[in-house]
Amino acid sequence: DGGITQSPKYLFRKEGQNVTLSCEQNLNHDAMYWYRQDPGQGLRLIYYSQIVNDFQKGDIAEGYSVSREKKESFPLTVTSAQKNPTAFYLCASTAGPGSNTQYFGPGTRLTVL
Amino acid sequence: GQQLNQSPQSMFIQEGEDVSMNCTSSSIFNTWLWYKQDPGEGPVLLIALYKAGELTSNGRLTAQFGITRKDSFLNISASIPSDVGIYFCAGQGPAGANNLFFGTGTRLTVIP
């Protein structure tokens, strides 16, 4: 089945540790995105990538890093520099230029203790 | 980044009632999208609108792209319990880069 997968569903980490969230898609989509969602709020863009080996900062990139070495994968690292990392993280993808309909993965809930 | 003004923030309705929610923006958008999110899950696309004035239906859902290109609404007719969730609007401006701006969501509760 085609789609976007995120793993794990729930993640717990100690304060001060870096953690990497996985996002994989087999839709052959060019563009991928990471969003953060806090309770009762909308989605805020962290990073996006329109093509392999290229990515841009979104609205709240500080304390996060990404890589795009393969078309189907766009992992997000939450670093210790992120002041308030506990949140629900959503990955999305689109087919690329000319297509602006984003499809979302199931999300990863990160809790930093 | 820009966030859209979505209203109402929450709604409590009886099963069978119709529902209406809307989004407004200070900027012109080329595309409006409506998503539904269940608790702990990713948003699921309901309806996509690509042209000003466009009216599109998906079952009991109907959405319209405002003529001014600065607003959109979503209607749900004859609500059922599984309509419960958070509904988000999203818009894409002319700047490209596939970036979407999201509304703050409307939380819908359907009382059986």
Coordinates of N, CA, C and O in Angstrom, one line a residue, chain B residues 23 30 86 101:
Chain B
C23 N -12.9 29.7 7.2 CA -11.5 30.2 7.3 C -11.3 31.5 6.5 O -11.8 31.6 5.4
N30 N -4.1 30.4 -3.6 CA -4.4 29.7 -4.9 C -5.1 28.4 -4.7 O -5.7 27.9 -5.6
I86 N -11.2 17.1 14.8 CA -10.7 18.5 14.6 C -10.6 18.8 13.1 O -9.9 18.0 12.4
F101 N -0.4 27.1 4.8 CA -0.6 27.8 6.0 C -1.9 27.2 6.6 O -2.9 27.1 5.9

